[in-house]
Short mmCIF file of C-alpha atoms in Angstrom, two decimals:
data_model
loop_
_atom_site.label_atom_id
_atom_site.label_comp_id
_atom_site.label_asym_id
_atom_site.label_seq_id
_atom_site.Cartn_x
_atom_site.Cartn_y
_atom_site.Cartn_z
CA MET A 1 -29.28 63.50 -90.03
CA THR A 2 -28.54 60.03 -88.78
CA SER A 3 -27.04 59.65 -85.33
CA GLU A 4 -25.76 56.15 -86.08
CA ARG A 5 -22.04 55.84 -85.48
CA LEU A 6 -20.10 53.69 -87.93
CA THR A 7 -16.62 52.28 -87.63
CA LEU A 8 -14.26 51.96 -90.57
CA ASP A 9 -14.91 48.22 -90.61
CA HIS A 10 -18.55 48.89 -91.51
CA VAL A 11 -17.93 51.40 -94.30
CA GLU A 12 -17.53 50.28 -97.90
CA THR A 13 -15.02 52.47 -99.69
CA PRO A 14 -14.72 54.70 -101.59
CA VAL A 15 -17.16 56.87 -99.69
CA GLY A 16 -17.62 60.58 -99.25
CA VAL A 17 -17.29 61.95 -95.74
CA ALA A 18 -18.82 65.28 -94.75
CA ASP A 19 -17.40 67.07 -91.72
CA LEU A 20 -20.60 68.54 -90.26
CA ALA A 21 -18.81 70.84 -87.83
CA ARG A 22 -16.82 72.42 -90.66
CA ALA A 23 -19.88 72.59 -92.91
CA ARG A 24 -21.84 74.41 -90.20
CA SER A 25 -18.93 76.78 -89.67
CA ASN A 26 -18.72 77.47 -93.41
CA ALA A 27 -22.46 78.13 -93.59
CA ARG A 28 -22.42 80.48 -90.60
CA ARG A 29 -19.49 82.37 -92.08
CA VAL A 30 -21.37 82.96 -95.34
CA VAL A 31 -24.55 84.02 -93.55
CA ASP A 32 -22.63 86.41 -91.29
CA TYR A 33 -20.90 87.96 -94.31
CA CYS A 34 -24.18 88.37 -96.17
CA ARG A 35 -25.93 89.92 -93.19
CA ASP A 36 -23.05 92.34 -92.67
CA HIS A 37 -23.46 93.54 -96.26
CA GLY A 38 -27.24 93.48 -96.62
CA LEU A 39 -27.30 90.40 -98.84
CA ARG A 40 -29.24 87.14 -98.81
CA TRP A 41 -27.70 83.70 -99.32
CA ARG A 42 -29.60 81.36 -101.64
CA PRO A 43 -27.08 78.49 -102.01
CA HIS A 44 -27.07 76.29 -105.09
CA ILE A 45 -27.58 72.71 -103.92
CA LYS A 46 -25.68 71.17 -106.84
CA THR A 47 -22.65 70.81 -104.57
CA HIS A 48 -24.32 68.42 -102.14
CA LYS A 49 -27.79 67.46 -103.51
CA SER A 50 -28.65 66.49 -99.95
CA LEU A 51 -31.72 67.26 -97.88
CA ASP A 52 -29.61 67.09 -94.73
CA MET A 53 -27.11 69.64 -96.01
CA ALA A 54 -29.90 71.86 -97.35
CA GLN A 55 -31.48 71.89 -93.90
CA LEU A 56 -28.10 72.72 -92.40
CA GLN A 57 -27.82 75.74 -94.71
CA LEU A 58 -31.37 76.87 -94.01
CA GLY A 59 -30.82 76.44 -90.30
CA ALA A 60 -27.76 78.67 -90.52
CA GLY A 61 -29.82 81.43 -92.11
CA ALA A 62 -29.99 80.82 -95.86
CA SER A 63 -33.02 82.63 -97.30
CA GLY A 64 -33.89 79.89 -99.77
CA LEU A 65 -32.33 77.39 -102.14
CA THR A 66 -31.22 77.32 -105.77
CA VAL A 67 -31.85 74.20 -107.84
CA ALA A 68 -30.99 73.18 -111.38
CA THR A 69 -33.67 70.69 -112.42
CA PRO A 70 -37.37 70.00 -111.85
CA HIS A 71 -36.41 66.87 -109.92
CA GLU A 72 -34.16 68.85 -107.59
CA ALA A 73 -37.00 71.33 -107.09
CA GLU A 74 -39.41 68.53 -106.22
CA VAL A 75 -37.01 67.05 -103.68
CA MET A 76 -36.00 70.35 -102.08
CA SER A 77 -39.62 71.51 -101.84
CA THR A 78 -39.96 69.05 -98.96
CA VAL A 79 -37.64 71.17 -96.80
CA CYS A 80 -37.81 74.65 -98.34
CA SER A 81 -40.67 76.86 -99.52
CA ASP A 82 -38.51 79.43 -101.34
CA LEU A 83 -36.87 77.98 -104.46
CA LEU A 84 -35.10 79.38 -107.50
CA LEU A 85 -34.86 77.14 -110.54
CA ALA A 86 -31.70 78.52 -112.10
CA TYR A 87 -32.18 76.94 -115.51
CA PRO A 88 -35.30 77.42 -117.65
CA PRO A 89 -37.48 74.32 -118.00
CA VAL A 90 -37.80 73.61 -121.71
CA GLY A 91 -40.34 71.04 -122.86
CA ALA A 92 -43.94 70.47 -121.79
CA ARG A 93 -43.17 67.69 -119.32
CA LYS A 94 -40.54 69.70 -117.44
CA VAL A 95 -42.73 72.79 -117.37
CA GLU A 96 -45.66 70.84 -115.95
CA ARG A 97 -43.46 69.35 -113.24
CA VAL A 98 -42.24 72.79 -112.26
CA VAL A 99 -45.67 74.39 -112.00
CA GLY A 100 -46.89 71.25 -110.27
CA LEU A 101 -44.73 71.88 -107.21
CA PRO A 102 -46.66 72.14 -103.93
CA PRO A 103 -48.65 75.39 -103.79
CA HIS A 104 -46.85 76.59 -100.66
CA VAL A 105 -43.60 76.90 -102.62
CA ASP A 106 -42.67 80.42 -103.70
CA LEU A 107 -41.05 79.46 -106.99
CA LYS A 108 -38.80 81.63 -109.10
CA VAL A 109 -37.39 80.62 -112.50
CA GLY A 110 -34.38 82.08 -114.24
CA LEU A 111 -34.70 82.38 -118.03
CA ASP A 112 -33.43 84.35 -120.99
CA SER A 113 -35.97 83.85 -123.78
CA ARG A 114 -39.57 84.38 -124.80
CA GLU A 115 -39.66 80.72 -125.81
CA ALA A 116 -39.09 79.68 -122.19
CA LEU A 117 -41.26 82.38 -120.64
CA VAL A 118 -44.54 82.01 -122.53
CA PRO A 119 -45.06 78.24 -122.00
CA LEU A 120 -44.19 78.68 -118.33
CA ALA A 121 -46.79 81.41 -117.94
CA GLU A 122 -49.45 79.39 -119.76
CA ALA A 123 -48.81 76.31 -117.63
CA ALA A 124 -48.87 78.37 -114.43
CA VAL A 125 -52.26 79.81 -115.38
CA ARG A 126 -53.64 76.31 -115.89
CA ARG A 127 -52.41 75.40 -112.41
CA GLY A 128 -53.76 78.57 -110.86
CA ARG A 129 -50.41 79.75 -109.57
CA VAL A 130 -47.97 82.59 -110.17
CA VAL A 131 -44.28 81.94 -110.82
CA GLY A 132 -41.62 84.57 -110.27
CA VAL A 133 -39.28 85.30 -113.16
CA LEU A 134 -35.65 86.37 -113.00
CA VAL A 135 -34.32 87.48 -116.37
CA GLU A 136 -30.80 86.16 -116.77
CA PHE A 137 -28.10 88.21 -118.44
CA ASP A 138 -24.62 87.20 -119.53
CA ALA A 139 -22.12 88.52 -117.00
CA GLY A 140 -19.13 87.66 -119.18
CA MET A 141 -18.98 83.88 -119.24
CA GLY A 142 -20.65 83.59 -122.63
CA ARG A 143 -22.81 80.62 -121.70
CA VAL A 144 -26.39 81.76 -121.11
CA GLY A 145 -28.22 85.03 -120.57
CA VAL A 146 -29.26 87.94 -122.74
CA VAL A 147 -26.38 90.10 -123.92
CA GLU A 148 -28.00 93.53 -124.15
CA PRO A 149 -29.90 95.42 -121.42
CA THR A 150 -32.66 96.18 -123.92
CA SER A 151 -33.23 92.44 -124.38
CA ALA A 152 -33.64 92.05 -120.63
CA LEU A 153 -36.10 94.93 -120.61
CA GLU A 154 -38.11 93.32 -123.40
CA LEU A 155 -38.42 90.07 -121.45
CA ALA A 156 -39.27 91.90 -118.23
CA ARG A 157 -42.05 93.79 -119.99
CA LEU A 158 -43.37 90.56 -121.45
CA ALA A 159 -43.40 88.93 -118.01
CA GLU A 160 -45.28 91.92 -116.62
CA SER A 161 -47.91 91.55 -119.34
CA LEU A 162 -48.56 87.83 -118.88
CA ASP A 163 -50.81 86.09 -116.39
CA GLY A 164 -49.23 83.28 -114.41
CA VAL A 165 -45.85 84.96 -113.95
CA ARG A 166 -44.47 88.06 -112.28
CA PHE A 167 -41.24 89.90 -112.97
CA ASP A 168 -39.06 89.64 -109.87
CA GLY A 169 -35.70 90.82 -111.14
CA LEU A 170 -32.39 89.84 -112.71
CA MET A 171 -29.85 87.08 -112.29
CA PHE A 172 -26.33 86.41 -113.53
CA TYR A 173 -23.42 84.06 -112.92
CA PRO A 174 -19.84 85.40 -112.87
CA GLY A 175 -18.31 82.01 -113.57
CA HIS A 176 -15.63 83.58 -115.76
CA ILE A 177 -13.92 85.06 -112.70
CA ARG A 178 -11.67 82.27 -111.46
CA VAL A 179 -8.58 84.04 -110.18
CA PRO A 180 -7.45 84.54 -106.57
CA ALA A 181 -9.63 86.95 -104.63
CA ARG A 182 -6.83 89.51 -104.35
CA GLU A 183 -6.56 89.63 -108.17
CA GLN A 184 -10.27 89.98 -108.94
CA GLY A 185 -10.38 93.78 -108.75
CA PRO A 186 -10.31 94.71 -112.47
CA MET A 187 -12.76 91.95 -113.41
CA LEU A 188 -15.12 92.95 -110.60
CA VAL A 189 -15.04 96.57 -111.74
CA ALA A 190 -16.07 95.45 -115.24
CA LEU A 191 -18.76 93.20 -113.77
CA ALA A 192 -20.09 95.98 -111.55
CA ASP A 193 -20.39 98.23 -114.59
CA ARG A 194 -22.30 95.54 -116.48
CA VAL A 195 -24.66 94.85 -113.59
CA THR A 196 -25.32 98.58 -113.23
CA ARG A 197 -26.14 98.91 -116.94
CA PHE A 198 -28.81 96.22 -116.73
CA VAL A 199 -30.30 97.45 -113.45
CA ASP A 200 -30.40 101.05 -114.67
CA CYS A 201 -32.00 100.10 -117.98
CA LEU A 202 -34.89 98.39 -116.23
CA SER A 203 -35.19 100.98 -113.47
CA ASP A 204 -35.32 103.83 -115.97
CA ALA A 205 -38.23 102.05 -117.66
CA GLY A 206 -40.14 101.72 -114.40
CA LEU A 207 -39.26 98.06 -113.83
CA SER A 208 -36.77 98.31 -111.00
CA PRO A 209 -35.71 94.74 -110.13
CA ASP A 210 -36.55 93.71 -106.57
CA THR A 211 -34.04 90.88 -106.82
CA VAL A 212 -30.59 90.93 -108.38
CA SER A 213 -29.24 87.42 -107.91
CA GLY A 214 -25.62 86.54 -108.61
CA GLY A 215 -22.45 85.38 -107.00
CA SER A 216 -20.15 82.39 -107.14
CA SER A 217 -17.92 80.74 -104.58
CA PRO A 218 -14.71 82.20 -106.10
CA THR A 219 -16.16 85.74 -105.92
CA LEU A 220 -18.23 85.23 -102.76
CA TRP A 221 -16.22 87.40 -100.39
CA ASN A 222 -16.16 90.28 -102.90
CA SER A 223 -19.91 90.22 -103.53
CA HIS A 224 -20.44 93.43 -101.56
CA THR A 225 -18.52 95.35 -104.23
CA LEU A 226 -21.29 94.80 -106.79
CA PRO A 227 -23.87 97.61 -106.67
CA GLY A 228 -27.49 96.50 -106.62
CA LEU A 229 -26.76 92.87 -105.77
CA THR A 230 -29.37 91.47 -103.35
CA GLU A 231 -28.51 87.78 -103.07
CA VAL A 232 -25.69 85.33 -103.77
CA ARG A 233 -26.09 81.73 -104.90
CA SER A 234 -22.64 80.42 -103.95
CA GLY A 235 -22.80 76.66 -103.38
CA THR A 236 -19.31 75.18 -103.27
CA CYS A 237 -18.61 77.23 -100.14
CA ILE A 238 -20.50 74.73 -97.98
CA TYR A 239 -17.71 72.18 -98.43
CA ASN A 240 -15.01 74.13 -100.31
CA ASP A 241 -12.41 72.24 -102.33
CA ARG A 242 -8.88 72.41 -103.65
CA ASP A 243 -9.84 75.04 -106.21
CA MET A 244 -11.21 77.33 -103.50
CA VAL A 245 -8.01 76.93 -101.48
CA GLU A 246 -5.86 77.67 -104.53
CA LEU A 247 -7.98 80.76 -105.25
CA ASP A 248 -7.39 81.91 -101.67
CA VAL A 249 -11.08 82.12 -100.80
CA ALA A 250 -10.89 79.25 -98.29
CA GLY A 251 -8.24 77.57 -96.18
CA THR A 252 -7.52 73.91 -95.62
CA GLN A 253 -9.31 74.26 -92.29
CA ASP A 254 -12.49 75.04 -94.26
CA LEU A 255 -12.49 71.80 -96.28
CA ALA A 256 -15.59 69.93 -95.14
CA TYR A 257 -15.72 67.02 -97.58
CA THR A 258 -13.21 64.25 -98.16
CA VAL A 259 -13.23 60.87 -99.84
CA LEU A 260 -12.31 57.87 -97.73
CA ALA A 261 -10.56 55.21 -99.81
CA SER A 262 -8.80 51.91 -99.21
CA VAL A 263 -5.38 50.95 -100.51
CA VAL A 264 -5.91 47.90 -102.70
CA SER A 265 -2.39 47.37 -104.03
CA VAL A 266 1.21 48.22 -103.16
CA ALA A 267 2.71 45.66 -105.52
CA VAL A 268 4.63 48.24 -107.53
CA PRO A 269 7.42 49.76 -105.43
CA GLY A 270 6.93 53.41 -104.61
CA GLN A 271 3.21 53.64 -105.30
CA ALA A 272 -0.13 52.69 -103.85
CA VAL A 273 -3.40 52.07 -105.69
CA VAL A 274 -6.69 52.98 -104.05
CA ASP A 275 -10.22 51.95 -104.90
#
């Protein structure tokens, strides 16, 4: 991170301002919580997309990073050797970029279809590497992920049978739970039941998942209530925002990112316009 000190006269607005002290405090708080409950923190970098902030998270104790695109994986591979690509690469060019990451990177990919799995395995074989696979299931949001435990089992078995990939476990995203932490109880009970169904289905078939990856910033502090969960991917928690404050999972003292703007007009009485 740069040590150069800038004055307001040298900053062109609007510009984002990260409070590093608060960001470090937020990161330490998450790591402490995870350690207390036997969890790992693999933050999604979509919140900051910054090497500096990624290093801050890793320095605080994050076990690895979560990325969304091959480009993000390429960039983050320069500071982290343990990456999860949370969205399946579809298309030959994307797949080749993913398997072309530096060989020291322990790469995992989340996916929910045979169509994504087989090309990934074939490309990995050509590159002489093995890619971990997390089978994604729908936790209730209705966006991505297999719906039935038997579908997850089918994909896990396929991954086990293919060269170039290994079955590492399951992943899910509880993005449908966006109510204050104190009101999440009934939804978390339903989620816990769903997670258990998927884990038990695979375990009963001899494919017990080593990794069960989930979590979100709204549900972060209740992650320990989910049986079998091994890691959380919460990302917004590094900065937090108004939504997190309104959901009572962070306070105003935890807000680590603001936007500095300049007033450009006060011509209309009673209002100001910023850039």
